[in-house]
Amino acid sequence: VLTNTSVYTWELAPVATLVEQEMVATLGAMAGWESVEGTFTTGGSNANMLAMILARDQAFPNAITSGINGSELAVFVSEDSHYSLLMSAHVLGIGSEGVIKIETDIDGRMKPSALQQAITECRKTSRTPVCVIATSGTTVRGAFDPLEEISSICKSENIWLHVDAALGGACLFSSKHSHLMKGVERADSLTWDPHKVMGVPITCSTLLTPHAGALMNTCSYVESAHYLFHEPGIEYDLGRTSLQCGRRVDALKLWISWKAEGNTGWKKQIEHYLELAEYLEDEVNKDSMLELMSSRTFTNVCLRYRPQNLDVTELNNLNEAIRQKMIFDGNFMTSLTQIKGQTILRPVICNSAVDKKSIDDFLSEIHRIAKDV
C-alpha cells in the first residue's frame, strides 16, 4: 500500500519515490535552485542536524571514515535560534561551547557585523568554523535573518550556510512577502516544514541542498547494505540520501495537499495569515492595556497585558497567570515565552479556523481574565 511502505529503495516504493522526488524538486525550485537534493525527515530538528552533518563533512571529508573530534568544531547561530541546534551539537560531539550565539538587533535579526567578528575571533582558537545557521522565522518573534549579508560573509570565509526556514519557508509562495528570504538561493542547505504554516499534517519536514551528491556522500555507508541496495537504482534509491532506513511516505501528504491547493491556494493562505497577524498587531497597538513586545515580521505577534504601576516581576507573574487561566478555561490556547527576561504571550496565526472575530474574542478574553486575576 502506498501509504504504508518504506521509502528506501525504488523496487520497494517506486510511486512513493517519484512523489518525494517531485516534492523535493518543487520546493528546491522555490528556493531558487536549478537542481536540488533533499530528503524528508522526522521534523525540523532532524533536518537541522542533518544540515550540520553535511557542513561538517564538507569541511572534513574524511570524517565519515576517520572520525573527528567534535570539540574542534564551531557553528554560529542567532541568539534567537531554535533549541534543536544545541541538541544537534550535542549529538555530533560539538557541545554547547561550540555553538556560538550571535547577537540580534532590536527586531530579533542576526547582526552580520557580530557574525563576522565572531568568526574572526573563533579562528584564533582551537575550533574550526564549519557552519553558519541563519533563521527565517525565529520561534518567538518570527524574525528573518538577513540572508544576503550573511551569505556574503559565508562565501568569503568558505563556511557552509544553512537556513532554518522551518517556520518561514512558506513566505516564498507570496511575491508580497518572499523578500523576507531574499538571498536564500545562495544558501548551502535549507530546512522547510510544510507541517507548520502550510498546515500539512504532521510530520512533513524537509532538508534541501543544491549540492549534488552531498547527501549521498554523507550517507555513503549504505553501500554495505547489500541486502537492500542493488544495481541499477543509485539514482532512485532514496535510502542512499537519508539517515533513516525505515521511513514513512511523508511526501505524499504534501503532494496531495499541493494538488488540492496549488501555488495560488498556498499564496492566498499565507497572505491571509499575515493579514490577520497585522490585524492583531494593530488591535494591540490601539489598546492602552496591551503592549507589543517586538516588531512583527511574520505570523508571530508578541504581546503582554500591561497595567500601570507594576514592576517587571509583577508583570511577568500577571501574564503567566493570564495564560494559565486561559488554558484552564479552555477557550483559547497561546504559548508563553520570554523576550530578554520579560514574560509575553505569543499567538502565532497559522490555523485556518482563525479569523478576525477569533482575534477580537482572544483579546477580550485577556481583558476578562486580567480583571479576575
GROMACS .gro file of C-alpha atoms in nm:
model
  373
    1VAL     CA    1   0.000   0.000   0.000
    2LEU     CA    2   0.139   0.343  -0.095
    3THR     CA    3   0.076   0.497   0.247
    4ASN     CA    4   0.233   0.210   0.441
    5THR     CA    5   0.556   0.134   0.264
    6SER     CA    6   0.911   0.240   0.344
    7VAL     CA    7   1.091   0.478   0.112
    8TYR     CA    8   1.441   0.337   0.096
    9THR     CA    9   1.456   0.154  -0.238
   10TRP     CA   10   1.298   0.209  -0.575
   11GLU     CA   11   1.192  -0.153  -0.610
   12LEU     CA   12   1.003  -0.139  -0.280
   13ALA     CA   13   0.839   0.204  -0.325
   14PRO     CA   14   0.852   0.323  -0.687
   15VAL     CA   15   0.547   0.553  -0.673
   16ALA     CA   16   0.642   0.696  -0.333
   17THR     CA   17   0.992   0.760  -0.469
   18LEU     CA   18   0.859   0.962  -0.762
   19VAL     CA   19   0.629   1.160  -0.533
   20GLU     CA   20   0.914   1.252  -0.298
   21GLN     CA   21   1.147   1.340  -0.584
   22GLU     CA   22   0.885   1.572  -0.731
   23MET     CA   23   0.824   1.746  -0.398
   24VAL     CA   24   1.197   1.790  -0.329
   25ALA     CA   25   1.250   1.937  -0.677
   26THR     CA   26   0.950   2.169  -0.643
   27LEU     CA   27   1.050   2.303  -0.301
   28GLY     CA   28   1.408   2.347  -0.420
   29ALA     CA   29   1.295   2.542  -0.724
   30MET     CA   30   1.103   2.777  -0.495
   31ALA     CA   31   1.429   2.842  -0.312
   32GLY     CA   32   1.585   2.941  -0.645
   33TRP     CA   33   1.791   2.629  -0.711
   34GLU     CA   34   1.808   2.477  -1.059
   35SER     CA   35   1.899   2.137  -0.918
   36VAL     CA   36   1.842   2.006  -0.569
   37GLU     CA   37   1.891   1.704  -0.350
   38GLY     CA   38   1.673   1.651  -0.048
   39THR     CA   39   1.503   1.417   0.191
   40PHE     CA   40   1.200   1.419   0.416
   41THR     CA   41   1.290   1.397   0.784
   42THR     CA   42   1.112   1.334   1.114
   43GLY     CA   43   1.094   1.710   1.177
   44GLY     CA   44   1.283   2.037   1.159
   45SER     CA   45   1.512   1.932   1.444
   46ASN     CA   46   1.645   1.634   1.250
   47ALA     CA   47   1.663   1.835   0.929
   48ASN     CA   48   1.883   2.089   1.107
   49MET     CA   49   2.104   1.813   1.244
   50LEU     CA   50   2.145   1.660   0.900
   51ALA     CA   51   2.245   2.002   0.767
   52MET     CA   52   2.508   2.029   1.038
   53ILE     CA   53   2.644   1.688   0.936
   54LEU     CA   54   2.661   1.798   0.571
   55ALA     CA   55   2.854   2.109   0.676
   56ARG     CA   56   3.094   1.903   0.887
   57ASP     CA   57   3.156   1.657   0.605
   58GLN     CA   58   3.216   1.943   0.363
   59ALA     CA   59   3.481   2.088   0.593
   60PHE     CA   60   3.627   1.748   0.688
   61PRO     CA   61   3.572   1.498   0.402
   62ASN     CA   62   3.743   1.216   0.593
   63ALA     CA   63   3.507   1.242   0.891
   64ILE     CA   64   3.297   0.951   0.768
   65THR     CA   65   3.595   0.714   0.778
   66SER     CA   66   3.849   0.859   1.020
   67GLY     CA   67   3.608   1.034   1.254
   68ILE     CA   68   3.661   1.377   1.403
   69ASN     CA   69   3.684   1.542   1.741
   70GLY     CA   70   3.367   1.750   1.766
   71SER     CA   71   3.524   1.975   2.029
   72GLU     CA   72   3.742   2.115   1.749
   73LEU     CA   73   3.440   2.245   1.555
   74ALA     CA   74   3.228   2.559   1.585
   75VAL     CA   75   2.888   2.655   1.447
   76PHE     CA   76   2.736   3.002   1.451
   77VAL     CA   77   2.368   3.065   1.521
   78SER     CA   78   2.138   3.352   1.609
   79GLU     CA   79   2.082   3.404   1.980
   80ASP     CA   80   1.713   3.353   1.896
   81SER     CA   81   1.770   3.028   1.705
   82HIS     CA   82   1.583   2.704   1.771
   83TYR     CA   83   1.698   2.482   2.058
   84SER     CA   84   1.744   2.189   1.819
   85LEU     CA   85   2.077   2.335   1.713
   86LEU     CA   86   2.214   2.284   2.063
   87MET     CA   87   2.077   1.931   2.060
   88SER     CA   88   2.242   1.865   1.723
   89ALA     CA   89   2.574   1.997   1.853
   90HIS     CA   90   2.541   1.758   2.147
   91VAL     CA   91   2.478   1.459   1.919
   92LEU     CA   92   2.773   1.550   1.695
   93GLY     CA   93   3.010   1.593   1.987
   94ILE     CA   94   3.050   1.967   1.928
   95GLY     CA   95   2.895   2.055   2.260
   96SER     CA   96   2.718   2.374   2.362
   97GLU     CA   97   3.051   2.558   2.392
   98GLY     CA   98   3.095   2.509   2.019
   99VAL     CA   99   2.762   2.674   1.941
  100ILE     CA  100   2.845   3.043   1.917
  101LYS     CA  101   2.536   3.258   1.955
  102ILE     CA  102   2.535   3.579   1.754
  103GLU     CA  103   2.374   3.894   1.886
  104THR     CA  104   2.047   4.006   1.727
  105ASP     CA  105   1.923   4.357   1.655
  106ILE     CA  106   1.616   4.524   1.802
  107ASP     CA  107   1.395   4.326   1.562
  108GLY     CA  108   1.549   3.989   1.651
  109ARG     CA  109   1.763   3.955   1.334
  110MET     CA  110   2.119   3.824   1.343
  111LYS     CA  111   2.373   4.107   1.316
  112PRO     CA  112   2.611   4.039   1.024
  113SER     CA  113   2.882   4.255   1.181
  114ALA     CA  114   2.864   4.049   1.500
  115LEU     CA  115   2.882   3.729   1.295
  116GLN     CA  116   3.193   3.844   1.112
  117GLN     CA  117   3.359   3.940   1.438
  118ALA     CA  118   3.272   3.606   1.598
  119ILE     CA  119   3.417   3.410   1.303
  120THR     CA  120   3.737   3.616   1.316
  121GLU     CA  121   3.773   3.556   1.688
  122CYS     CA  122   3.696   3.184   1.651
  123ARG     CA  123   3.979   3.138   1.401
  124LYS     CA  124   4.220   3.244   1.676
  125THR     CA  125   4.109   2.947   1.889
  126SER     CA  126   4.139   2.569   1.853
  127ARG     CA  127   3.792   2.543   1.699
  128THR     CA  128   3.731   2.543   1.322
  129PRO     CA  129   3.421   2.723   1.191
  130VAL     CA  130   3.216   2.475   0.986
  131CYS     CA  131   2.866   2.618   0.963
  132VAL     CA  132   2.656   2.932   0.997
  133ILE     CA  133   2.289   2.870   1.063
  134ALA     CA  134   2.059   3.159   0.977
  135THR     CA  135   1.692   3.152   1.072
  136SER     CA  136   1.397   3.251   0.855
  137GLY     CA  137   1.115   3.284   1.104
  138THR     CA  138   1.256   3.260   1.456
  139THR     CA  139   1.050   3.064   1.705
  140VAL     CA  140   0.950   3.353   1.930
  141ARG     CA  141   0.949   3.669   1.720
  142GLY     CA  142   0.920   3.523   1.371
  143ALA     CA  143   1.224   3.728   1.267
  144PHE     CA  144   1.414   3.670   0.943
  145ASP     CA  145   1.792   3.692   0.947
  146PRO     CA  146   1.946   3.898   0.659
  147LEU     CA  147   2.046   3.618   0.423
  148GLU     CA  148   2.220   3.826   0.158
  149GLU     CA  149   2.465   3.980   0.403
  150ILE     CA  150   2.517   3.655   0.590
  151SER     CA  151   2.574   3.457   0.270
  152SER     CA  152   2.839   3.707   0.157
  153ILE     CA  153   3.027   3.650   0.483
  154CYS     CA  154   2.998   3.273   0.449
  155LYS     CA  155   3.127   3.283   0.093
  156SER     CA  156   3.428   3.497   0.184
  157GLU     CA  157   3.503   3.274   0.484
  158ASN     CA  158   3.433   2.948   0.296
  159ILE     CA  159   3.177   2.836   0.555
  160TRP     CA  160   2.861   2.634   0.486
  161LEU     CA  161   2.541   2.838   0.521
  162HIS     CA  162   2.231   2.657   0.640
  163VAL     CA  163   1.895   2.833   0.657
  164ASP     CA  164   1.646   2.709   0.914
  165ALA     CA  165   1.321   2.811   0.745
  166ALA     CA  166   1.109   2.551   0.922
  167LEU     CA  167   0.860   2.826   1.005
  168GLY     CA  168   0.925   3.096   0.746
  169GLY     CA  169   0.978   2.895   0.427
  170ALA     CA  170   0.613   2.936   0.332
  171CYS     CA  171   0.669   3.308   0.264
  172LEU     CA  172   0.824   3.203  -0.070
  173PHE     CA  173   0.472   3.140  -0.204
  174SER     CA  174   0.390   3.511  -0.182
  175SER     CA  175   0.555   3.769  -0.408
  176LYS     CA  176   0.446   4.023  -0.148
  177HIS     CA  177   0.644   3.857   0.132
  178SER     CA  178   0.914   3.644  -0.037
  179HIS     CA  179   1.161   3.932   0.006
  180LEU     CA  180   1.191   3.816   0.367
  181MET     CA  181   1.410   3.532   0.240
  182LYS     CA  182   1.596   3.728  -0.026
  183GLY     CA  183   1.930   3.558  -0.079
  184VAL     CA  184   1.817   3.206   0.014
  185GLU     CA  185   1.933   3.084  -0.327
  186ARG     CA  186   2.289   3.144  -0.203
  187ALA     CA  187   2.250   2.903   0.089
  188ASP     CA  188   2.406   2.557   0.101
  189SER     CA  189   2.109   2.389   0.267
  190LEU     CA  190   1.758   2.464   0.382
  191THR     CA  191   1.512   2.328   0.637
  192TRP     CA  192   1.143   2.370   0.549
  193ASP     CA  193   0.848   2.230   0.748
  194PRO     CA  194   0.526   2.223   0.541
  195HIS     CA  195   0.354   2.094   0.857
  196LYS     CA  196   0.381   2.442   1.008
  197VAL     CA  197   0.233   2.744   0.828
  198MET     CA  198   0.127   2.538   0.526
  199GLY     CA  199  -0.082   2.317   0.755
  200VAL     CA  200   0.018   1.980   0.606
  201PRO     CA  201  -0.048   1.703   0.862
  202ILE     CA  202   0.248   1.640   1.092
  203THR     CA  203   0.512   1.525   1.027
  204CYS     CA  204   0.617   1.679   0.699
  205SER     CA  205   0.966   1.826   0.709
  206THR     CA  206   1.242   1.854   0.453
  207LEU     CA  207   1.615   1.911   0.425
  208LEU     CA  208   1.719   2.050   0.087
  209THR     CA  209   2.058   2.129  -0.069
  210PRO     CA  210   2.171   2.246  -0.413
  211HIS     CA  211   2.495   2.047  -0.383
  212ALA     CA  212   2.471   1.736  -0.599
  213GLY     CA  213   2.600   1.430  -0.420
  214ALA     CA  214   2.627   1.591  -0.076
  215LEU     CA  215   2.359   1.378   0.088
  216MET     CA  216   2.473   1.063  -0.087
  217ASN     CA  217   2.831   1.124   0.027
  218THR     CA  218   2.726   1.170   0.388
  219CYS     CA  219   2.509   0.857   0.371
  220SER     CA  220   2.762   0.652   0.173
  221TYR     CA  221   2.779   0.387   0.445
  222VAL     CA  222   2.463   0.236   0.293
  223GLU     CA  223   2.687   0.073   0.031
  224SER     CA  224   2.747  -0.200   0.289
  225ALA     CA  225   2.375  -0.283   0.289
  226HIS     CA  226   2.395  -0.541   0.009
  227TYR     CA  227   2.067  -0.689   0.129
  228LEU     CA  228   1.879  -0.367   0.034
  229PHE     CA  229   2.056  -0.168  -0.232
  230HIS     CA  230   2.111  -0.322  -0.573
  231GLU     CA  231   2.201  -0.202  -0.918
  232PRO     CA  232   2.054  -0.035  -1.108
  233GLY     CA  233   1.896   0.205  -0.860
  234ILE     CA  234   2.153   0.456  -0.747
  235GLU     CA  235   1.951   0.742  -0.899
  236TYR     CA  236   1.626   0.633  -0.735
  237ASP     CA  237   1.701   0.461  -0.404
  238LEU     CA  238   1.613   0.735  -0.155
  239GLY     CA  239   1.767   0.538   0.131
  240ARG     CA  240   2.103   0.639  -0.014
  241THR     CA  241   2.038   1.004   0.078
  242SER     CA  242   1.870   0.964   0.418
  243LEU     CA  243   1.991   0.899   0.772
  244GLN     CA  244   1.687   0.675   0.813
  245CYS     CA  245   1.623   0.334   0.669
  246GLY     CA  246   1.258   0.266   0.752
  247ARG     CA  247   1.075   0.587   0.667
  248ARG     CA  248   0.714   0.687   0.606
  249VAL     CA  249   0.588   0.843   0.284
  250ASP     CA  250   0.551   1.193   0.431
  251ALA     CA  251   0.592   1.347   0.087
  252LEU     CA  252   0.253   1.204  -0.014
  253LYS     CA  253   0.071   1.433   0.228
  254LEU     CA  254   0.241   1.734   0.075
  255TRP     CA  255   0.181   1.611  -0.280
  256ILE     CA  256  -0.193   1.563  -0.220
  257SER     CA  257  -0.224   1.899  -0.043
  258TRP     CA  258  -0.041   2.071  -0.326
  259LYS     CA  259  -0.272   1.916  -0.584
  260ALA     CA  260  -0.569   2.047  -0.384
  261GLU     CA  261  -0.432   2.396  -0.306
  262GLY     CA  262  -0.196   2.475  -0.589
  263ASN     CA  263   0.051   2.760  -0.569
  264THR     CA  264  -0.234   3.010  -0.577
  265GLY     CA  265  -0.407   2.843  -0.283
  266TRP     CA  266  -0.089   2.843  -0.073
  267LYS     CA  267  -0.029   3.207  -0.165
  268LYS     CA  268  -0.378   3.310  -0.053
  269GLN     CA  269  -0.345   3.115   0.272
  270ILE     CA  270  -0.008   3.264   0.365
  271GLU     CA  271  -0.117   3.617   0.282
  272HIS     CA  272  -0.441   3.569   0.477
  273TYR     CA  273  -0.247   3.461   0.785
  274LEU     CA  274  -0.020   3.762   0.755
  275GLU     CA  275  -0.317   3.994   0.716
  276LEU     CA  276  -0.467   3.850   1.035
  277ALA     CA  277  -0.136   3.890   1.216
  278GLU     CA  278  -0.125   4.253   1.106
  279TYR     CA  279  -0.481   4.299   1.230
  280LEU     CA  280  -0.387   4.156   1.570
  281GLU     CA  281  -0.081   4.381   1.580
  282ASP     CA  282  -0.294   4.688   1.507
  283GLU     CA  283  -0.551   4.596   1.772
  284VAL     CA  284  -0.277   4.554   2.033
  285ASN     CA  285  -0.130   4.892   1.943
  286LYS     CA  286  -0.470   5.057   1.986
  287ASP     CA  287  -0.527   4.902   2.330
  288SER     CA  288  -0.381   5.104   2.619
  289MET     CA  289  -0.368   4.794   2.842
  290LEU     CA  290  -0.176   4.581   2.592
  291GLU     CA  291   0.182   4.618   2.477
  292LEU     CA  292   0.352   4.487   2.164
  293MET     CA  293   0.680   4.339   2.282
  294SER     CA  294   0.857   4.309   1.947
  295SER     CA  295   0.818   4.430   1.593
  296ARG     CA  296   0.610   4.189   1.384
  297THR     CA  297   0.751   4.042   1.065
  298PHE     CA  298   0.562   3.718   1.011
  299THR     CA  299   0.266   3.547   1.177
  300ASN     CA  300   0.407   3.571   1.531
  301VAL     CA  301   0.267   3.851   1.749
  302CYS     CA  302   0.446   3.907   2.080
  303LEU     CA  303   0.236   4.092   2.338
  304ARG     CA  304   0.160   4.126   2.706
  305TYR     CA  305  -0.104   4.273   2.932
  306ARG     CA  306   0.048   4.581   3.093
  307PRO     CA  307  -0.142   4.780   3.357
  308GLN     CA  308   0.031   5.079   3.513
  309ASN     CA  309   0.246   5.076   3.827
  310LEU     CA  310   0.369   4.716   3.810
  311ASP     CA  311   0.735   4.620   3.807
  312VAL     CA  312   0.888   4.358   3.575
  313THR     CA  313   0.840   4.069   3.818
  314GLU     CA  314   0.475   4.159   3.880
  315LEU     CA  315   0.410   4.194   3.506
  316ASN     CA  316   0.572   3.857   3.441
  317ASN     CA  317   0.362   3.690   3.710
  318LEU     CA  318   0.045   3.857   3.585
  319ASN     CA  319   0.090   3.748   3.224
  320GLU     CA  320   0.180   3.394   3.330
  321ALA     CA  321  -0.135   3.383   3.542
  322ILE     CA  322  -0.345   3.511   3.250
  323ARG     CA  323  -0.212   3.237   3.028
  324GLN     CA  324  -0.265   2.965   3.288
  325LYS     CA  325  -0.625   3.070   3.343
  326MET     CA  326  -0.680   3.094   2.967
  327ILE     CA  327  -0.564   2.735   2.919
  328PHE     CA  328  -0.769   2.617   3.219
  329ASP     CA  329  -1.087   2.781   3.085
  330GLY     CA  330  -1.032   2.612   2.750
  331ASN     CA  331  -1.149   2.885   2.516
  332PHE     CA  332  -0.809   2.977   2.376
  333MET     CA  333  -0.458   2.841   2.374
  334THR     CA  334  -0.149   3.051   2.320
  335SER     CA  335   0.214   2.995   2.408
  336LEU     CA  336   0.404   3.167   2.686
  337THR     CA  337   0.767   3.270   2.642
  338GLN     CA  338   1.017   3.541   2.722
  339ILE     CA  339   1.198   3.820   2.543
  340LYS     CA  340   1.501   3.944   2.736
  341GLY     CA  341   1.357   3.833   3.069
  342GLN     CA  342   1.008   3.969   3.009
  343THR     CA  343   0.721   3.718   3.002
  344ILE     CA  344   0.497   3.750   2.699
  345LEU     CA  345   0.204   3.587   2.524
  346ARG     CA  346   0.292   3.465   2.176
  347PRO     CA  347  -0.005   3.392   1.949
  348VAL     CA  348   0.101   3.261   1.607
  349ILE     CA  349  -0.152   3.282   1.323
  350CYS     CA  350  -0.126   2.954   1.131
  351ASN     CA  351  -0.467   2.792   1.168
  352SER     CA  352  -0.734   2.818   0.900
  353ALA     CA  353  -1.007   2.837   1.167
  354VAL     CA  354  -0.876   3.172   1.294
  355ASP     CA  355  -1.047   3.488   1.173
  356LYS     CA  356  -1.085   3.848   1.291
  357LYS     CA  357  -1.365   3.751   1.530
  358SER     CA  358  -1.136   3.489   1.685
  359ILE     CA  359  -0.876   3.758   1.740
  360ASP     CA  360  -1.129   4.000   1.889
  361ASP     CA  361  -1.254   3.730   2.124
  362PHE     CA  362  -0.898   3.637   2.219
  363LEU     CA  363  -0.818   3.995   2.321
  364SER     CA  364  -1.146   4.021   2.512
  365GLU     CA  365  -1.054   3.701   2.694
  366ILE     CA  366  -0.723   3.854   2.804
  367HIS     CA  367  -0.906   4.155   2.950
  368ARG     CA  368  -1.167   3.936   3.121
  369ILE     CA  369  -0.912   3.711   3.283
  370ALA     CA  370  -0.686   4.002   3.382
  371LYS     CA  371  -0.971   4.157   3.578
  372ASP     CA  372  -1.034   3.830   3.762
  373VAL     CA  373  -0.665   3.780   3.836
   0.00000   0.00000   0.00000
